[in-house]
Short mmCIF file of C-alpha atoms in Angstrom, two decimals:
data_model
loop_
_atom_site.label_atom_id
_atom_site.label_comp_id
_atom_site.label_asym_id
_atom_site.label_seq_id
_atom_site.Cartn_x
_atom_site.Cartn_y
_atom_site.Cartn_z
CA MET A 1 0.00 0.00 0.00
CA VAL A 2 1.42 3.41 -0.95
CA ALA A 3 1.85 6.20 1.58
CA GLY A 4 -1.53 7.74 2.16
CA GLY A 5 -3.29 4.40 1.96
CA LEU A 6 -4.15 4.77 5.65
CA ALA A 7 -6.63 7.49 4.71
CA LEU A 8 -8.39 5.06 2.39
CA VAL A 9 -8.41 2.38 5.10
CA LEU A 10 -10.13 4.84 7.42
CA LEU A 11 -12.65 5.72 4.70
CA LEU A 12 -13.35 2.23 3.40
CA GLY A 13 -12.96 0.21 6.58
CA ALA A 14 -10.62 -2.47 7.81
CA ALA A 15 -11.95 -4.86 5.18
CA TYR A 16 -9.99 -2.91 2.55
CA ALA A 17 -6.74 -3.66 4.35
CA ALA A 18 -7.73 -7.24 5.14
CA GLY A 19 -8.78 -7.96 1.57
CA ASP A 20 -12.44 -8.84 2.15
CA ARG A 21 -14.46 -8.58 -1.05
CA PHE A 22 -17.34 -6.41 0.17
CA ALA A 23 -16.27 -4.44 3.23
CA GLY A 24 -16.45 -7.42 5.55
CA GLU A 25 -19.21 -9.31 3.74
CA PRO A 26 -18.18 -12.94 3.09
CA ALA A 27 -17.76 -14.08 -0.48
CA THR A 28 -20.84 -15.80 -1.86
CA ALA A 29 -21.20 -18.21 -4.73
CA HIS A 30 -22.87 -16.81 -7.84
CA ALA A 31 -25.33 -18.76 -9.87
CA PRO A 32 -23.93 -19.74 -13.25
CA GLY A 33 -24.73 -17.43 -16.13
CA PRO A 34 -27.12 -18.34 -18.93
CA THR A 35 -26.15 -21.02 -21.39
CA ALA A 36 -26.76 -21.26 -25.12
CA SER A 37 -30.51 -21.23 -25.59
CA GLY A 38 -31.44 -19.34 -28.74
CA ASP A 39 -32.78 -16.49 -26.60
CA PRO A 40 -32.42 -13.34 -28.77
CA HIS A 41 -31.25 -11.39 -25.72
CA LEU A 42 -28.19 -13.65 -25.56
CA ASP A 43 -27.35 -13.54 -29.26
CA THR A 44 -25.63 -10.84 -31.27
CA GLU A 45 -27.11 -9.64 -34.51
CA ASP A 46 -24.79 -11.95 -36.46
CA GLY A 47 -26.09 -14.98 -34.54
CA HIS A 48 -23.12 -15.41 -32.19
CA ASP A 49 -24.35 -16.99 -28.94
CA HIS A 50 -22.89 -15.15 -25.94
CA GLY A 51 -24.22 -17.73 -23.54
CA ALA A 52 -22.02 -20.34 -25.19
CA HIS A 53 -18.73 -18.47 -24.77
CA GLU A 54 -19.15 -16.22 -21.75
CA GLY A 55 -17.15 -18.52 -19.51
CA THR A 56 -19.74 -20.36 -17.43
CA GLU A 57 -17.30 -23.23 -16.84
CA GLY A 58 -15.29 -22.89 -13.65
CA GLU A 59 -15.52 -20.57 -10.70
CA PRO A 60 -15.35 -16.82 -11.33
CA ALA A 61 -12.17 -14.99 -10.43
CA VAL A 62 -12.19 -13.18 -7.08
CA TYR A 63 -11.12 -9.58 -6.56
CA ASP A 64 -9.11 -9.02 -3.38
CA PRO A 65 -9.15 -5.28 -2.48
CA GLY A 66 -6.09 -5.76 -0.28
CA ALA A 67 -3.92 -7.28 -3.01
CA ALA A 68 -1.19 -5.30 -4.79
CA PRO A 69 -0.36 -5.50 -8.50
CA GLY A 70 2.78 -7.21 -9.72
CA PRO A 71 5.97 -5.60 -11.06
CA GLN A 72 4.59 -5.39 -14.62
CA PHE A 73 1.72 -3.11 -13.55
CA ARG A 74 1.45 0.21 -15.38
CA ALA A 75 -1.39 2.57 -14.51
CA ARG A 76 -3.51 4.17 -17.23
CA ASP A 77 -2.47 7.80 -17.72
CA ALA A 78 -5.49 9.81 -16.56
CA THR A 79 -4.17 13.11 -17.96
CA LEU A 80 -6.53 14.60 -20.53
CA THR A 81 -4.74 15.93 -23.59
CA PRO A 82 -5.64 19.41 -24.89
CA THR A 83 -8.39 19.82 -27.45
CA PRO A 84 -6.85 19.00 -30.85
CA PRO A 85 -6.63 21.73 -33.51
CA GLY A 86 -8.76 21.70 -36.62
CA ARG A 87 -12.48 21.17 -37.05
CA GLU A 88 -12.43 17.66 -38.53
CA HIS A 89 -11.12 14.66 -36.60
CA ARG A 90 -10.42 11.33 -38.32
CA ILE A 91 -10.15 8.37 -35.98
CA THR A 92 -9.85 4.62 -36.46
CA LEU A 93 -11.29 2.36 -33.77
CA THR A 94 -10.16 -1.24 -34.17
CA VAL A 95 -11.97 -3.94 -32.20
CA ARG A 96 -9.63 -6.56 -30.74
CA GLU A 97 -9.81 -9.26 -28.09
CA SER A 98 -7.11 -9.87 -25.50
CA VAL A 99 -6.51 -11.17 -21.99
CA ARG A 100 -5.47 -8.41 -19.58
CA GLU A 101 -5.20 -7.76 -15.87
CA VAL A 102 -8.20 -5.75 -14.61
CA ALA A 103 -7.36 -5.92 -10.88
CA PRO A 104 -4.38 -7.25 -8.92
CA GLY A 105 -4.04 -10.91 -9.86
CA VAL A 106 -7.29 -10.94 -11.88
CA ARG A 107 -7.15 -11.49 -15.65
CA GLN A 108 -10.14 -11.35 -17.99
CA ARG A 109 -10.63 -11.75 -21.72
CA THR A 110 -11.67 -8.29 -22.88
CA TRP A 111 -13.18 -6.79 -26.02
CA THR A 112 -11.65 -3.38 -26.63
CA TYR A 113 -11.29 -0.45 -28.99
CA ASN A 114 -7.63 0.04 -30.01
CA ASP A 115 -6.39 -2.39 -27.32
CA MET A 116 -7.37 0.13 -24.62
CA LEU A 117 -9.65 -0.28 -21.60
CA PRO A 118 -11.49 2.04 -21.67
CA GLY A 119 -11.14 3.01 -25.32
CA PRO A 120 -9.25 6.16 -26.32
CA THR A 121 -10.68 9.44 -25.06
CA LEU A 122 -11.81 11.62 -27.97
CA ARG A 123 -12.16 15.38 -27.74
CA GLY A 124 -13.45 18.26 -29.83
CA ARG A 125 -15.59 21.40 -29.90
CA VAL A 126 -19.20 22.13 -30.74
CA GLY A 127 -19.41 22.14 -34.53
CA ASP A 128 -16.48 19.76 -35.06
CA ARG A 129 -16.90 16.90 -37.52
CA PHE A 130 -15.84 13.39 -36.54
CA VAL A 131 -15.10 10.73 -39.14
CA VAL A 132 -14.66 7.41 -37.34
CA THR A 133 -13.66 4.19 -39.09
CA LEU A 134 -14.70 1.11 -37.12
CA VAL A 135 -12.69 -2.04 -37.96
CA ASN A 136 -13.80 -5.38 -36.51
CA GLU A 137 -10.88 -7.73 -35.82
CA GLY A 138 -12.86 -9.60 -33.16
CA SER A 139 -14.65 -12.94 -33.28
CA THR A 140 -18.24 -11.70 -33.14
CA GLY A 141 -20.35 -8.77 -34.33
CA HIS A 142 -19.57 -5.34 -32.90
CA SER A 143 -20.60 -1.71 -33.35
CA VAL A 144 -20.12 1.74 -31.85
CA ASP A 145 -22.67 4.23 -30.50
CA PHE A 146 -21.43 7.78 -29.87
CA HIS A 147 -23.76 9.49 -27.40
CA ALA A 148 -22.42 12.83 -28.70
CA SER A 149 -23.89 12.13 -32.15
CA GLN A 150 -27.32 12.65 -33.65
CA VAL A 151 -27.63 10.03 -36.40
CA ALA A 152 -29.94 7.21 -37.48
CA PRO A 153 -28.94 4.22 -35.30
CA ASN A 154 -29.85 1.59 -37.91
CA ALA A 155 -27.29 3.08 -40.31
CA GLN A 156 -24.14 4.19 -38.51
CA MET A 157 -24.60 2.24 -35.27
CA ARG A 158 -25.27 -1.10 -36.96
CA SER A 159 -23.27 -4.20 -36.09
CA ILE A 160 -20.55 -5.37 -38.44
CA LYS A 161 -19.22 -8.90 -38.73
CA PRO A 162 -15.60 -9.94 -38.11
CA GLY A 163 -13.41 -8.66 -40.94
CA GLU A 164 -15.79 -5.84 -41.86
CA GLN A 165 -15.53 -2.09 -41.32
CA LEU A 166 -17.79 0.95 -41.53
CA THR A 167 -17.45 4.72 -41.42
CA TYR A 168 -19.41 6.65 -38.78
CA THR A 169 -19.64 10.40 -39.46
CA PHE A 170 -21.25 13.03 -37.26
CA THR A 171 -21.01 16.69 -36.28
CA ALA A 172 -20.99 17.44 -32.56
CA GLN A 173 -23.89 19.81 -32.00
CA ARG A 174 -23.97 19.87 -28.19
CA ALA A 175 -21.29 20.13 -25.51
CA GLY A 176 -20.82 17.58 -22.75
CA ALA A 177 -18.89 14.62 -21.38
CA PHE A 178 -20.36 11.74 -23.35
CA MET A 179 -19.99 7.99 -23.40
CA TYR A 180 -19.43 5.84 -26.46
CA HIS A 181 -19.87 2.07 -26.46
CA CYS A 182 -20.66 -1.03 -28.47
CA GLY A 183 -24.41 -1.35 -28.88
CA SER A 184 -24.53 -4.85 -30.35
CA ALA A 185 -26.91 -7.17 -28.52
CA PRO A 186 -26.62 -7.84 -25.69
CA ALA A 187 -25.08 -4.41 -25.11
CA VAL A 188 -24.64 -5.11 -21.39
CA HIS A 189 -22.17 -7.89 -22.28
CA HIS A 190 -20.21 -5.82 -24.79
CA ILE A 191 -19.91 -2.93 -22.32
CA GLY A 192 -19.17 -5.35 -19.48
CA ASN A 193 -16.31 -6.83 -21.52
CA GLY A 194 -14.68 -3.42 -22.07
CA MET A 195 -16.22 -1.81 -25.16
CA PHE A 196 -16.70 1.77 -23.97
CA GLY A 197 -14.93 5.10 -23.75
CA ALA A 198 -15.40 8.86 -23.34
CA ILE A 199 -15.83 11.61 -25.92
CA ILE A 200 -15.58 15.15 -24.60
CA ILE A 201 -17.09 18.08 -26.47
CA ASP A 202 -15.84 21.27 -24.83
CA PRO A 203 -18.44 23.80 -23.69
CA PRO A 204 -18.04 27.16 -25.45
CA ARG A 205 -15.64 29.52 -23.66
CA LEU A 206 -14.29 26.73 -21.45
CA ALA A 207 -12.01 28.39 -18.90
CA PRO A 208 -8.31 27.48 -18.94
CA VAL A 209 -6.98 25.36 -16.07
CA ASP A 210 -3.55 24.16 -14.99
CA GLN A 211 -4.30 20.44 -15.34
CA GLU A 212 -7.08 18.17 -16.56
CA PHE A 213 -7.81 14.52 -15.84
CA VAL A 214 -10.43 12.09 -17.13
CA LEU A 215 -11.87 9.16 -15.16
CA VAL A 216 -14.27 6.62 -16.67
CA GLN A 217 -16.01 4.52 -14.04
CA SER A 218 -17.21 1.01 -14.88
CA GLU A 219 -18.07 -2.31 -13.23
CA LEU A 220 -16.53 -5.77 -13.52
CA ALA A 221 -18.77 -8.85 -13.39
CA LEU A 222 -15.94 -11.34 -13.25
CA GLY A 223 -15.92 -14.58 -15.15
CA PRO A 224 -13.30 -17.32 -14.71
CA GLN A 225 -9.64 -16.34 -14.76
CA ASP A 226 -8.77 -15.44 -18.40
CA GLY A 227 -12.47 -15.70 -19.33
CA LEU A 228 -15.19 -13.27 -20.37
CA ALA A 229 -17.47 -11.37 -18.01
CA ARG A 230 -20.42 -13.38 -16.73
CA LEU A 231 -23.48 -12.37 -18.72
CA GLY A 232 -25.94 -13.60 -16.10
CA LYS A 233 -24.26 -11.45 -13.44
CA LEU A 234 -24.39 -8.43 -15.73
CA TYR A 235 -28.12 -8.94 -16.30
CA ARG A 236 -28.63 -9.05 -12.53
CA ALA A 237 -26.26 -6.09 -11.91
CA GLU A 238 -24.14 -8.35 -9.68
CA TYR A 239 -20.67 -6.92 -10.06
CA ASP A 240 -17.48 -7.85 -8.23
CA ALA A 241 -15.32 -4.75 -8.69
CA VAL A 242 -15.60 -1.14 -9.82
CA THR A 243 -12.85 0.67 -11.69
CA PHE A 244 -11.60 4.07 -12.64
CA ASN A 245 -10.15 3.71 -16.15
CA GLY A 246 -10.43 -0.05 -16.42
CA TYR A 247 -8.37 -1.34 -13.47
CA ALA A 248 -9.72 -1.66 -9.92
CA GLY A 249 -7.91 0.57 -7.45
CA GLN A 250 -5.08 1.46 -9.82
CA TYR A 251 -4.63 5.03 -8.55
CA ARG A 252 -4.09 3.74 -5.03
CA PHE A 253 -0.88 2.18 -6.33
CA ALA A 254 0.01 4.94 -8.80
CA PRO A 255 -1.47 8.16 -7.37
CA LEU A 256 -2.28 11.10 -9.61
CA THR A 257 -0.11 14.15 -8.95
CA ALA A 258 -0.85 17.85 -8.56
CA THR A 259 0.51 20.99 -6.90
CA THR A 260 -1.07 23.29 -4.35
CA GLY A 261 -3.09 26.16 -5.74
CA SER A 262 -3.12 24.75 -9.28
CA ARG A 263 -6.49 24.92 -10.97
CA THR A 264 -7.59 21.30 -11.50
CA ARG A 265 -10.42 19.96 -13.67
CA ILE A 266 -11.53 16.32 -13.46
CA TRP A 267 -13.90 14.98 -16.12
CA VAL A 268 -15.92 11.94 -15.02
CA VAL A 269 -18.00 9.63 -17.21
CA ASP A 270 -20.05 6.78 -15.73
CA ALA A 271 -19.92 3.96 -18.29
CA GLY A 272 -21.85 1.55 -16.06
CA PRO A 273 -23.26 -0.59 -17.35
CA SER A 274 -25.51 -0.39 -14.26
CA ALA A 275 -24.08 1.43 -11.22
CA PRO A 276 -24.29 5.17 -10.49
CA THR A 277 -21.48 7.19 -8.93
CA SER A 278 -21.01 10.12 -6.55
CA PHE A 279 -17.50 11.38 -7.26
CA HIS A 280 -15.74 13.09 -4.35
CA VAL A 281 -12.22 14.30 -3.53
CA VAL A 282 -11.63 14.27 0.23
CA GLY A 283 -10.30 17.54 1.66
CA THR A 284 -11.60 19.75 -1.15
CA VAL A 285 -14.75 21.67 -2.05
CA PHE A 286 -15.65 21.98 -5.72
CA ASP A 287 -16.26 25.55 -6.87
CA THR A 288 -17.34 24.48 -10.37
CA VAL A 289 -19.65 21.62 -11.32
CA TYR A 290 -20.70 20.84 -14.90
CA LYS A 291 -23.12 17.97 -15.45
CA GLU A 292 -24.91 16.70 -18.56
CA GLY A 293 -24.22 19.77 -20.69
CA ALA A 294 -24.97 22.46 -18.09
CA TYR A 295 -23.19 24.29 -15.28
CA VAL A 296 -24.62 23.46 -11.87
CA LEU A 297 -22.11 25.69 -10.05
CA ARG A 298 -19.68 28.35 -11.30
CA PRO A 299 -16.65 29.82 -9.51
CA ASP A 300 -18.15 33.32 -9.44
CA ASP A 301 -20.85 31.97 -7.11
CA THR A 302 -18.66 32.64 -4.08
CA SER A 303 -21.32 31.66 -1.54
CA GLY A 304 -21.72 28.06 -2.68
CA GLY A 305 -19.66 24.91 -3.04
CA ALA A 306 -20.22 21.28 -3.99
CA GLN A 307 -18.99 18.08 -2.38
CA SER A 308 -19.67 15.53 -5.13
CA LEU A 309 -20.63 14.99 -8.76
CA ASP A 310 -23.50 12.53 -8.97
CA LEU A 311 -23.91 10.61 -12.22
CA ALA A 312 -26.19 7.84 -13.41
CA PRO A 313 -24.86 5.35 -15.97
CA ALA A 314 -24.19 7.05 -19.34
CA GLN A 315 -23.89 10.50 -17.75
CA GLY A 316 -20.83 12.73 -17.51
CA GLY A 317 -19.49 16.06 -16.37
CA PHE A 318 -16.56 17.75 -14.66
CA VAL A 319 -15.57 19.43 -11.41
CA GLU A 320 -12.99 22.14 -10.75
CA PHE A 321 -11.10 23.10 -7.61
CA ALA A 322 -7.63 23.84 -6.22
CA PHE A 323 -5.81 21.72 -3.63
CA PRO A 324 -5.35 23.87 -0.50
CA ALA A 325 -2.12 22.37 0.88
CA PRO A 326 0.48 19.67 0.21
CA GLY A 327 -0.57 16.17 1.19
CA GLU A 328 -2.44 13.06 0.13
CA TYR A 329 -6.07 13.42 -0.95
CA PRO A 330 -8.27 10.35 -1.48
CA MET A 331 -10.64 10.43 -4.47
CA LEU A 332 -13.51 7.99 -4.67
CA THR A 333 -17.15 7.39 -5.32
CA HIS A 334 -19.06 8.22 -2.16
CA ARG A 335 -21.10 5.10 -2.84
CA PHE A 336 -18.80 3.41 -0.34
CA ALA A 337 -19.52 -0.20 -1.27
CA ASP A 338 -18.19 0.60 -4.75
CA ALA A 339 -15.23 2.57 -3.39
CA THR A 340 -14.29 -0.55 -1.41
CA ARG A 341 -14.57 -2.59 -4.60
CA GLY A 342 -12.02 -0.47 -6.45
CA ALA A 343 -13.49 2.94 -7.36
CA SER A 344 -10.99 4.87 -5.26
CA GLY A 345 -7.51 6.32 -5.55
CA LEU A 346 -5.21 9.08 -4.36
CA PHE A 347 -3.85 12.46 -5.36
CA GLN A 348 -0.34 13.26 -4.14
CA VAL A 349 -0.08 17.04 -3.92
CA ALA A 350 3.29 18.80 -3.75
CA PRO A 351 4.06 22.42 -2.85
CA ARG A 352 3.89 24.79 -5.78
#
């Protein structure tokens, strides 16, 4: 545990340090997921049966909140890059399958865009045109649904078979922190296996800040080691771990860094597929809150402050603040059961 982990132990309870799965609740056996049955809710549009390959054989992997990652661990860089120049953005999203570590000692077979979990963060301005080429190198049908777009779903969001590709073109007409994801049936399985990401469309006259971060929260419904997520658990919203940027608890082991007095903006997108969040940074008060395309609080409102950013699945926004002093500041969802399951981390703040 890194320095500052004591603060998280105090917040999340002794079970975090001891490694209990649910803050002291004993592990329970899960019923096996659905099997191949011809049920259209289990099949993709190209006829691939998810019940047959979701990994119902063997016991699901177990997330231990007290475990530490191995020497090969590398945290996802949460820094948000500046808005790219130009008004047209051409992007290729390639669907691939791979086994990766999603929590200390826990490996799952994931479906991803560009070998990233979550997929790459896209960014632009209102009025920008996006030309996205989707390439399917997976073993089943896949698609992409940009929540920032206004298009006919049966055309640009349609599933494509392995080996196929399509071009998805849209102009961003509204600002916000949006989700994108695979919408092929059953969408809950495609999202649960890693097919999601964030697309940020800057609000007009977005104020400059010293540093920006992006956190995408999502749940893990673990299947067997090296297997796919359990579809039955996803249908029942029975998840084992919760992540920021695809790996449970990663910023406890590789804290984000900042300096005192620096203006900080954190974008948050809740990718779900089912759990809400209440994002909070301990020891701070947010003076700016932007949620679902609108400012809830602005810094010129000197009489008010906010303690959290609440988001339902498929919602997004940002908060702004400045760290008041050097030290270690926990960040987490204030839905504490999910913070215990991995949706927590640290900021290490140095003097300016």
